[in-house]
Structure formats: structure tokens, C-alpha cells
């Protein structure tokens, strides 16, 4: 016997009824994004490898260890094989599209959102997959469009608070034992602040480097910023004593960050400033942020992350186009909603977790009624009702329990009924039964919708 094939490690199938919850989340996200003036962008899942090595950064974990990259076959002898990569994130792709379609030439601020799969070869665990989904958005434009304004940072963060509110995910408070969402943010400085800070970090790390774990020793050399968000227990005391980036921000960056915080205060969005938050992608400048959530996520508690990337467009060969964006881990959002539903904290999620019953199940009595049953199903479906049709070979003993699990009404179509242009409708919850003309059926079933 041949072996059973399974989904690739770190990827998974999403099945109904869980997919109803995914659709619900996406519908709410689209509705919120539309109210903030975002339009959807769809970019390919395959991009040139160079987009990520230049955009995200050669020394990042994503680019150095986690990408699915291959040499595409050259089609002709004259053609060079191109290195391609399954996108590990979507900001670089959106900025590539912004440059390629000259969106900056409109002079207007671009607000673009997306939902789609991303691919990283990470060690799979709960909340961490090799194919995962991100719901994200980017605000980008030439400086004259106001894309650098701290108002944009605050608007994006306030939009995220609104989205989480509308999904029924509460902010951390005494009421939920501080288990709701928490926003942490930091300024990682401008492209001129950062090199000064990194130099100071290197200097501070040099004398203590030998005491760090091997991973941090390597990071101290290749990408000292990464040492800051290390979770290694033994290294925490040293990391806490390292210089803080706030002390290296120039006056403009300091003011920018202060303005973001003031706008968040004005909108009532709660936050904490975490001076160690740097995030794993090189393109971030100034504001960087993360929303964490305890419920449902275990150790992978980062629900979403984002930040400003004022130099990314130029890094990949485009015009000056400051921007800010975020990506929500949709898989993690779903895990959170499922956990909240289990704890009965979100009736919304609970509602979408359970399969919805169909309006009716049609049971033809005998295969002679099959065609009439399918025609009736067609009429009802076109009238907006959800219907399943049984097969005339099914005995009532089989049809009734099946109808009961699938639908709220059982429609029996026997020879008598068919001749009279009628059908018997049984309301399964109450057992009540009536005989109706086929033309009355759509109205009757529609009025019985929950
Ligand atoms: P990043 O693109 O690394 O800034 O990540 C943004 C968000 O995507 C994170 O906060 C996670 O919620 C989610 N995410 C990143 N990597 C994974 C993964 N391997 N599996 C599931 N979600 C992920």
C-alpha cells in the first residue's frame, strides 16, 4: 500500500466551521480598514530574493535562516537563472509595488491593506507556522503627502485598537486580570540616530561579550540591536545595563515620538514605552510597536507588530517615501478568539466557531422525487435560503437525524405533495409540521430565519 500523504510540516489545512471564524475576522478587518480610507493591494507570493535581502536585511533571522529560496530555471541559454523567494512578509512587496507603479507620483498618501499567506522556515509550534497568514496595512507616500507625520503613526495604532475592540478582544485591565491586549512601543531612531546608537551598543557589549550566550555573542558582532530583544534568562542583567536608544535620538526623532505618544493619549489608546523593543526587521526607523496578548498564545504572544520605515523605498531603489505599517498574525488572532470563546469572554467568536445550521433539508420520498427535490432546492437557494438535498434512496429513519444535525427545517417531498405542488415542512426544534404550497415556502422559511 502506498504511504498516506500529509500536509508539509508547519503548514495546515483550515476546515469548516473554523474557516467561518477566519472569514468573520477578515470581514471585520476589511470593514475597519475601509473606514480609515485603506484600499486593498494584492501582490505576488513570489518575489525576487534581493527584495528581502536588501529590504528586510541580510543579517536578520528572516533573511539569514528562514526564507524559502530557490534558483528559478532559466528559460533560454541567454537568460540568467533568477533567485526567487516565497515572501516571508509583505511590507517589502507592497513598497516594491508602490515604486513599480509610481504611486508616489500621484502626490497623495497611499493607504494599502492586504490579507495573505507568508512563509518562514521556523521551528513549528503553537502559534508559529511555516505558512501563516498576515492581515496588514501600509501608509506610504512622498514626504509632501504628510507620510512622515506622527499623526499617521497614531492613526494606525488607534485603528488597531478599534479593530481589536470590534473583534471583541479587550485591552488589558483589572477586569480581565491584565490578560487583554497590551501595546508596547519604542522609537528605534532615524537612519542617522541608529548608527550612533549601534556604535555605542557595540562599545558597551565588547567588554561583556564573553559572558553572553553563544547566540548573543554572534549577534553582538553581526547585529547588536538583536541582543536587546533576546529572551535568554542569564543575559538579562547585562542587557538591562546596556545604553538606551532614547538617549541617542536627535531632537527631531525625540519630538516625533513625543507627538505620537501625545496623539495616542488624546485618542485614549493605552500603551507602555519599552526601550528594548527593536523588532526583527532592519527597515524600521523611529516608531516600532508590538501588540501582545496572553490568552490563547502561550510563548508566541506577539499578536501583531509594525513600525515606521522611512528609508525602505530608497533601500530598494525607489524615491523617498516614508511610511508606517503593521502585520497582524491572523493565525494568532484566531487562536486568541478561540480561547476567548472557550472562556465565554467573546460571544461573537463563539457564534462563529460553531457550524451554522442550514435553513432546510429536503428529503425526497423515493428517487422519482429527486428531480423535483433539486428543482425546489434551486428555487429556495435563489431566494437566499441555505438548503441541502437528500437522496430519494434515503429512508426517513436516516433522513430525519441527518436533517436534524444539518438544518432547522425538514421538507418532505412525497408523491402526494409533488402532485399537489406542495411540501410538508417540519420545524425540527419543535416537531411542528405544516403542509404548504411550494410558492409559500420561500416566504415561510425566510421569516423563520434566526
Ligand atoms: P513580523 O512580520 O515578524 O513583524 O510579524 C508580525 C506578526 O506576524 C507577529 O506578531 C505574529 O503575530 C505573526 N507571525 C510572524 N511569524 C509567524 C509565524 N511563523 N507563524 C505565525 N504567525 C507569525
Coordinates of N, CA, C and O in Angstrom, one line a residue, residues 89-211:
X89 N 7.3 38.1 4.4 CA 6.5 39.3 5.0 C 6.1 40.1 3.8 O 6.5 39.9 2.7
X90 N 5.2 41.1 4.0 CA 4.6 41.7 2.8 C 4.9 43.2 2.7 O 4.5 43.8 1.7
X91 N 5.6 43.8 3.7 CA 5.9 45.3 3.6 C 6.8 45.5 2.4 O 6.5 46.4 1.6
X92 N 7.9 44.7 2.3 CA 8.8 44.9 1.2 C 8.1 44.8 -0.2 O 8.3 45.6 -1.1
X93 N 7.2 43.8 -0.3 CA 6.5 43.6 -1.6 C 5.5 44.8 -1.9 O 5.4 45.3 -3.0
X94 N 4.9 45.3 -0.9 CA 4.0 46.5 -1.1 C 4.8 47.7 -1.5 O 4.4 48.4 -2.4
X95 N 6.0 47.9 -0.9 CA 6.8 49.1 -1.2 C 7.4 48.9 -2.6 O 7.4 49.8 -3.4
X96 N 7.7 47.6 -3.0 CA 8.1 47.4 -4.4 C 7.0 47.8 -5.4 O 7.3 48.4 -6.4
X97 N 5.8 47.4 -5.1 CA 4.7 47.7 -5.9 C 4.4 49.2 -6.0 O 4.2 49.8 -7.1
X98 N 4.6 49.9 -4.9 CA 4.4 51.3 -4.8 C 5.4 52.0 -5.7 O 5.1 52.9 -6.5
X99 N 6.7 51.5 -5.7 CA 7.7 52.0 -6.6 C 7.4 51.7 -8.1 O 7.4 52.6 -9.0
X100 N 7.1 50.4 -8.3 CA 6.9 49.9 -9.7 C 5.8 50.6 -10.4 O 5.8 50.9 -11.6
X101 N 4.7 50.9 -9.6 CA 3.5 51.6 -10.3 C 3.6 53.1 -10.1 O 2.5 53.7 -10.3
X102 N 4.7 53.6 -9.6 CA 4.9 55.1 -9.5 C 3.8 55.7 -8.7 O 3.3 56.8 -9.1
X103 N 3.3 55.0 -7.6 CA 2.2 55.6 -6.8 C 2.6 56.9 -6.2 O 1.7 57.7 -5.9
X104 N 3.9 57.1 -6.0 CA 4.3 58.4 -5.4 C 4.1 59.6 -6.2 O 3.9 60.7 -5.7
X105 N 4.0 59.3 -7.6 CA 3.8 60.4 -8.5 C 2.4 61.0 -8.4 O 2.1 62.1 -8.9
X106 N 1.5 60.3 -7.7 CA 0.2 60.9 -7.5 C 0.2 62.1 -6.5 O -0.7 62.9 -6.5
X107 N 1.3 62.0 -5.7 CA 1.5 63.1 -4.7 C 0.6 62.8 -3.5 O 0.8 63.5 -2.5
X108 N -0.2 61.8 -3.6 CA -1.1 61.6 -2.4 C -0.6 60.4 -1.5 O 0.2 59.6 -2.0
X109 N -1.1 60.5 -0.3 CA -0.7 59.4 0.6 C -1.4 58.1 0.2 O -2.6 58.2 -0.2
X110 N -0.7 57.0 0.2 CA -1.3 55.8 -0.2 C -1.6 55.0 1.1 O -0.7 54.8 1.9
X111 N -2.8 54.5 1.2 CA -3.2 53.6 2.3 C -3.6 52.3 1.7 O -4.6 52.2 1.1
X112 N -2.7 51.3 1.9 CA -2.9 50.0 1.3 C -3.0 48.9 2.3 O -2.2 48.9 3.3
X113 N -4.0 48.0 2.2 CA -4.1 46.9 3.1 C -4.1 45.6 2.4 O -4.3 45.5 1.2
X114 N -3.8 44.5 3.1 CA -3.7 43.2 2.4 C -4.0 42.1 3.4 O -3.9 42.3 4.7
X115 N -4.4 40.9 2.9 CA -4.5 39.7 3.7 C -3.9 38.6 2.9 O -4.3 38.4 1.7
X116 N -3.0 37.8 3.5 CA -2.5 36.7 2.7 C -1.5 35.9 3.4 O -1.0 36.2 4.5
X117 N -1.1 34.8 2.8 CA -0.1 33.9 3.4 C 1.4 34.4 3.3 O 1.7 35.1 2.3
X118 N 2.2 34.1 4.3 CA 3.6 34.4 4.3 C 4.3 33.1 4.7 O 3.7 32.2 5.2
X119 N 5.6 33.0 4.4 CA 6.3 31.8 4.5 C 7.6 32.0 5.2 O 8.4 32.8 4.8
X120 N 7.8 31.3 6.3 CA 9.1 31.3 7.0 C 9.4 30.0 7.5 O 8.6 29.3 8.1
X121 N 10.7 29.5 7.3 CA 11.1 28.2 7.8 C 11.5 28.3 9.2 O 12.7 28.2 9.6
X122 N 10.5 28.4 10.1 CA 10.8 28.5 11.5 C 10.4 27.1 12.2 O 9.8 26.3 11.5
X123 N 10.9 26.9 13.4 CA 10.5 25.7 14.1 C 9.0 25.7 14.5 O 8.6 26.6 15.2
X124 N 8.2 24.8 13.9 CA 6.8 25.0 14.1 C 6.4 24.7 15.6 O 7.0 23.8 16.2
X125 N 5.5 25.4 16.1 CA 4.9 25.2 17.4 C 3.5 25.9 17.4 O 3.2 26.6 16.4
X126 N 2.8 25.8 18.6 CA 1.5 26.5 18.6 C 1.7 28.0 18.3 O 2.6 28.7 19.0
X127 N 1.0 28.5 17.4 CA 1.1 30.0 17.1 C 2.3 30.3 16.2 O 2.5 31.5 15.8
X128 N 3.0 29.3 15.7 CA 4.1 29.5 14.8 C 4.2 28.5 13.7 O 4.3 27.3 14.0
X129 N 4.0 28.9 12.5 CA 3.8 28.0 11.4 C 4.8 28.4 10.3 O 5.3 29.5 10.3
X130 N 5.0 27.5 9.3 CA 5.8 27.8 8.2 C 5.1 28.5 7.1 O 5.6 29.3 6.3
X131 N 3.8 28.2 7.0 CA 2.9 29.1 6.2 C 1.9 29.7 7.1 O 1.2 28.9 7.8
X132 N 1.9 31.0 7.3 CA 1.0 31.6 8.2 C 0.4 32.8 7.5 O 0.8 33.2 6.4
X133 N -0.7 33.4 8.1 CA -1.4 34.5 7.4 C -1.2 35.8 8.1 O -1.2 35.8 9.3
X134 N -1.0 36.8 7.3 CA -1.0 38.2 7.9 C -2.0 39.1 7.4 O -2.3 39.0 6.2
X135 N -2.6 39.9 8.3 CA -3.5 40.9 7.9 C -2.7 42.2 8.1 O -2.3 42.4 9.3
X136 N -2.5 43.0 7.1 CA -1.6 44.1 7.3 C -2.0 45.3 6.6 O -2.9 45.3 5.7
X137 N -1.4 46.4 6.8 CA -1.7 47.7 6.2 C -0.4 48.6 6.2 O 0.4 48.5 7.0
X138 N -0.3 49.4 5.1 CA 0.8 50.3 5.0 C 0.3 51.7 4.6 O -0.7 51.8 3.8
X139 N 0.9 52.7 5.2 CA 0.6 54.1 4.9 C 1.9 54.7 4.3 O 2.9 54.7 5.1
X140 N 1.9 55.0 3.1 CA 3.2 55.4 2.4 C 3.0 56.5 1.4 O 1.9 56.6 0.8
X141 N 3.9 57.4 1.3 CA 3.8 58.5 0.3 C 5.0 59.4 0.3 O 5.8 59.3 1.1
X142 N 5.1 60.3 -0.7 CA 6.2 61.2 -0.7 C 6.1 62.1 0.6 O 4.9 62.3 1.1
X143 N 7.2 62.7 1.0 CA 7.1 63.5 2.2 C 6.1 64.6 2.1 O 5.4 64.9 3.1
X144 N 5.8 65.2 0.9 CA 4.9 66.2 0.8 C 3.4 65.8 1.1 O 2.5 66.6 1.2
X145 N 3.2 64.5 1.1 CA 1.8 63.9 1.4 C 1.6 63.8 2.8 O 0.5 63.4 3.2
X146 N 2.6 64.2 3.6 CA 2.4 64.1 5.1 C 2.7 62.7 5.7 O 2.3 62.4 6.8
X147 N 3.4 61.9 4.9 CA 3.6 60.5 5.3 C 4.5 60.4 6.5 O 4.6 59.3 7.1
X148 N 5.3 61.4 6.8 CA 6.2 61.4 7.9 C 5.5 61.8 9.2 O 6.1 61.6 10.3
X149 N 4.3 62.3 9.1 CA 3.7 62.9 10.3 C 3.4 61.9 11.4 O 2.9 60.8 11.1
X150 N 3.7 62.3 12.6 CA 3.4 61.4 13.8 C 1.9 61.1 13.9 O 1.5 60.1 14.5
X151 N 1.1 62.0 13.3 CA -0.4 61.7 13.2 C -0.7 60.4 12.6 O -1.6 59.6 13.0
X152 N 0.1 60.0 11.5 CA -0.1 58.7 10.8 C 0.2 57.5 11.7 O -0.5 56.5 11.7
X153 N 1.3 57.7 12.5 CA 1.6 56.6 13.4 C 0.5 56.3 14.4 O 0.1 55.2 14.6
X154 N 0.0 57.4 15.0 CA -1.0 57.3 16.0 C -2.3 56.8 15.3 O -3.1 56.0 15.9
X155 N -2.6 57.3 14.1 CA -3.8 56.8 13.4 C -3.8 55.3 13.2 O -4.8 54.6 13.4
X156 N -2.7 54.8 12.8 CA -2.5 53.3 12.6 C -2.7 52.6 13.9 O -3.4 51.6 13.9
X157 N -2.2 53.1 15.0 CA -2.3 52.4 16.3 C -3.7 52.5 16.8 O -4.2 51.5 17.3
X158 N -4.3 53.6 16.6 CA -5.7 53.8 17.0 C -6.6 52.9 16.2 O -7.6 52.3 16.7
X159 N -6.3 52.7 14.9 CA -7.1 51.8 14.0 C -7.0 50.4 14.6 O -8.0 49.6 14.6
X160 N -5.8 50.0 15.0 CA -5.6 48.6 15.5 C -6.4 48.4 16.8 O -7.0 47.4 17.0
X161 N -6.5 49.5 17.6 CA -7.3 49.4 18.9 C -8.7 49.2 18.5 O -9.5 48.4 19.1
X162 N -9.2 49.9 17.5 CA -10.6 49.8 17.0 C -10.9 48.4 16.5 O -11.9 47.8 16.8
X163 N -9.9 47.9 15.7 CA -10.1 46.6 15.1 C -10.2 45.5 16.2 O -11.1 44.7 16.2
X164 N -9.3 45.6 17.2 CA -9.4 44.6 18.3 C -10.7 44.7 19.1 O -11.3 43.7 19.5
X165 N -11.1 46.0 19.3 CA -12.4 46.2 20.0 C -13.5 45.6 19.2 O -14.4 44.9 19.8
X166 N -13.5 45.8 17.9 CA -14.7 45.3 17.1 C -14.6 43.7 17.0 O -15.6 43.1 16.7
X167 N -13.5 43.1 17.3 CA -13.4 41.7 17.3 C -13.7 41.1 18.6 O -13.7 39.9 18.8
X168 N -13.9 42.0 19.6 CA -14.3 41.5 21.0 C -13.1 41.2 21.8 O -13.2 40.4 22.7
X169 N -11.9 41.7 21.4 CA -10.7 41.4 22.2 C -10.4 42.6 23.1 O -10.1 43.7 22.5
X170 N -10.5 42.5 24.4 CA -10.5 43.6 25.3 C -9.0 44.0 25.5 O -8.1 43.2 25.4
X171 N -8.8 45.3 25.8 CA -7.5 45.8 26.3 C -7.2 45.3 27.7 O -8.2 44.9 28.4
X172 N -6.0 45.1 28.1 CA -5.6 44.6 29.4 C -6.2 45.6 30.5 O -6.1 46.8 30.4
X173 N -6.9 45.0 31.5 CA -7.4 45.8 32.6 C -7.6 45.0 33.8 O -7.5 43.7 33.7
X174 N -7.9 45.6 34.9 CA -8.0 44.8 36.2 C -9.2 43.8 36.0 O -9.1 42.7 36.5
X175 N -10.2 44.2 35.2 CA -11.3 43.3 34.9 C -11.0 42.0 34.3 O -11.6 41.0 34.6
X176 N -10.0 42.0 33.4 CA -9.6 40.7 32.8 C -8.2 40.2 33.3 O -7.5 39.5 32.6
X177 N -7.9 40.7 34.5 CA -6.7 40.2 35.1 C -5.4 40.6 34.3 O -4.4 39.9 34.3
X178 N -5.5 41.7 33.6 CA -4.5 42.2 32.7 C -4.1 41.2 31.6 O -3.0 41.1 31.2
X179 N -5.1 40.4 31.2 CA -4.8 39.4 30.2 C -5.3 39.9 28.8 O -5.2 39.1 27.8
X180 N -5.8 41.1 28.7 CA -6.2 41.6 27.4 C -5.0 42.1 26.6 O -3.8 41.8 27.0
X181 N -5.2 42.8 25.5 CA -4.1 43.2 24.6 C -3.3 44.3 25.3 O -3.9 45.1 26.0
X182 N -2.0 44.3 25.0 CA -1.1 45.3 25.5 C -0.3 45.9 24.3 O 0.2 45.1 23.5
X183 N -0.2 47.2 24.2 CA 0.6 47.8 23.2 C 1.9 48.3 23.8 O 1.9 49.0 24.8
X184 N 3.0 47.9 23.2 CA 4.4 48.4 23.7 C 5.0 49.1 22.5 O 4.8 48.6 21.3
X185 N 5.5 50.2 22.7 CA 6.2 50.9 21.6 C 7.5 51.6 22.0 O 7.8 51.7 23.2
X186 N 8.3 51.9 20.9 CA 9.6 52.5 21.2 C 9.9 53.3 19.9 O 9.3 53.2 18.9
X187 N 10.9 54.1 20.1 CA 11.5 54.8 18.9 C 12.8 54.2 18.6 O 13.7 54.1 19.5
X188 N 13.0 53.6 17.4 CA 14.3 53.0 17.1 C 15.2 54.0 16.4 O 16.3 53.6 15.9
X189 N 14.8 55.2 16.3 CA 15.6 56.3 15.8 C 15.6 56.4 14.3 O 15.2 55.5 13.6
X190 N 16.1 57.5 13.8 CA 16.2 57.7 12.4 C 17.4 57.1 11.8 O 18.2 56.5 12.6
X191 N 17.6 57.1 10.5 CA 18.8 56.5 9.9 C 20.1 57.1 10.3 O 21.1 56.6 10.2
X192 N 20.0 58.3 10.9 CA 21.3 58.9 11.4 C 21.4 58.6 12.9 O 22.6 58.5 13.4
X193 N 20.3 58.5 13.6 CA 20.4 58.2 15.1 C 21.0 56.8 15.3 O 21.7 56.5 16.2
X194 N 20.5 55.9 14.4 CA 20.7 54.4 14.6 C 22.2 54.0 14.6 O 22.6 53.4 15.5
X195 N 22.9 54.5 13.6 CA 24.3 54.1 13.6 C 25.1 54.6 14.8 O 25.9 53.8 15.3
X196 N 24.7 55.7 15.3 CA 25.4 56.2 16.6 C 25.1 55.3 17.7 O 25.9 55.0 18.5
X197 N 23.8 54.9 17.8 CA 23.4 54.0 18.9 C 24.0 52.6 18.7 O 24.5 52.1 19.7
X198 N 24.0 52.1 17.5 CA 24.6 50.8 17.3 C 26.1 50.8 17.7 O 26.6 49.9 18.3
X199 N 26.8 51.9 17.4 CA 28.2 52.1 17.7 C 28.4 52.0 19.2 O 29.2 51.3 19.8
X200 N 27.5 52.7 19.9 CA 27.5 52.8 21.4 C 27.2 51.4 22.0 O 27.9 51.0 23.0
X201 N 26.3 50.7 21.4 CA 26.0 49.3 21.8 C 27.2 48.4 21.6 O 27.5 47.6 22.6
X202 N 27.8 48.5 20.5 CA 29.0 47.6 20.2 C 30.1 47.9 21.3 O 30.7 47.0 21.8
X203 N 30.3 49.2 21.6 CA 31.3 49.6 22.6 C 30.9 49.0 23.9 O 31.8 48.4 24.6
X204 N 29.6 49.1 24.3 CA 29.2 48.6 25.6 C 29.2 47.1 25.7 O 29.4 46.5 26.7
X205 N 29.0 46.4 24.5 CA 29.0 45.0 24.5 C 30.4 44.3 24.5 O 30.6 43.2 25.0
X206 N 31.4 45.1 24.0 CA 32.7 44.5 23.8 C 33.3 43.9 25.1 O 33.7 42.7 25.1
X207 N 33.3 44.6 26.2 CA 33.9 44.1 27.4 C 33.1 42.9 28.1 O 33.6 42.2 28.9
X208 N 31.8 42.8 27.8 CA 30.9 41.8 28.4 C 30.5 40.7 27.5 O 29.9 39.7 27.9
X209 N 31.0 40.8 26.3 CA 30.5 39.8 25.3 C 30.8 38.4 25.7 O 29.9 37.5 25.5
X210 N 31.9 38.1 26.3 CA 32.2 36.7 26.6 C 31.3 36.1 27.6 O 31.2 34.9 27.7
X211 N 30.6 37.0 28.3 CA 29.6 36.4 29.4 C 28.3 36.1 28.7 O 27.4 35.5 29.4

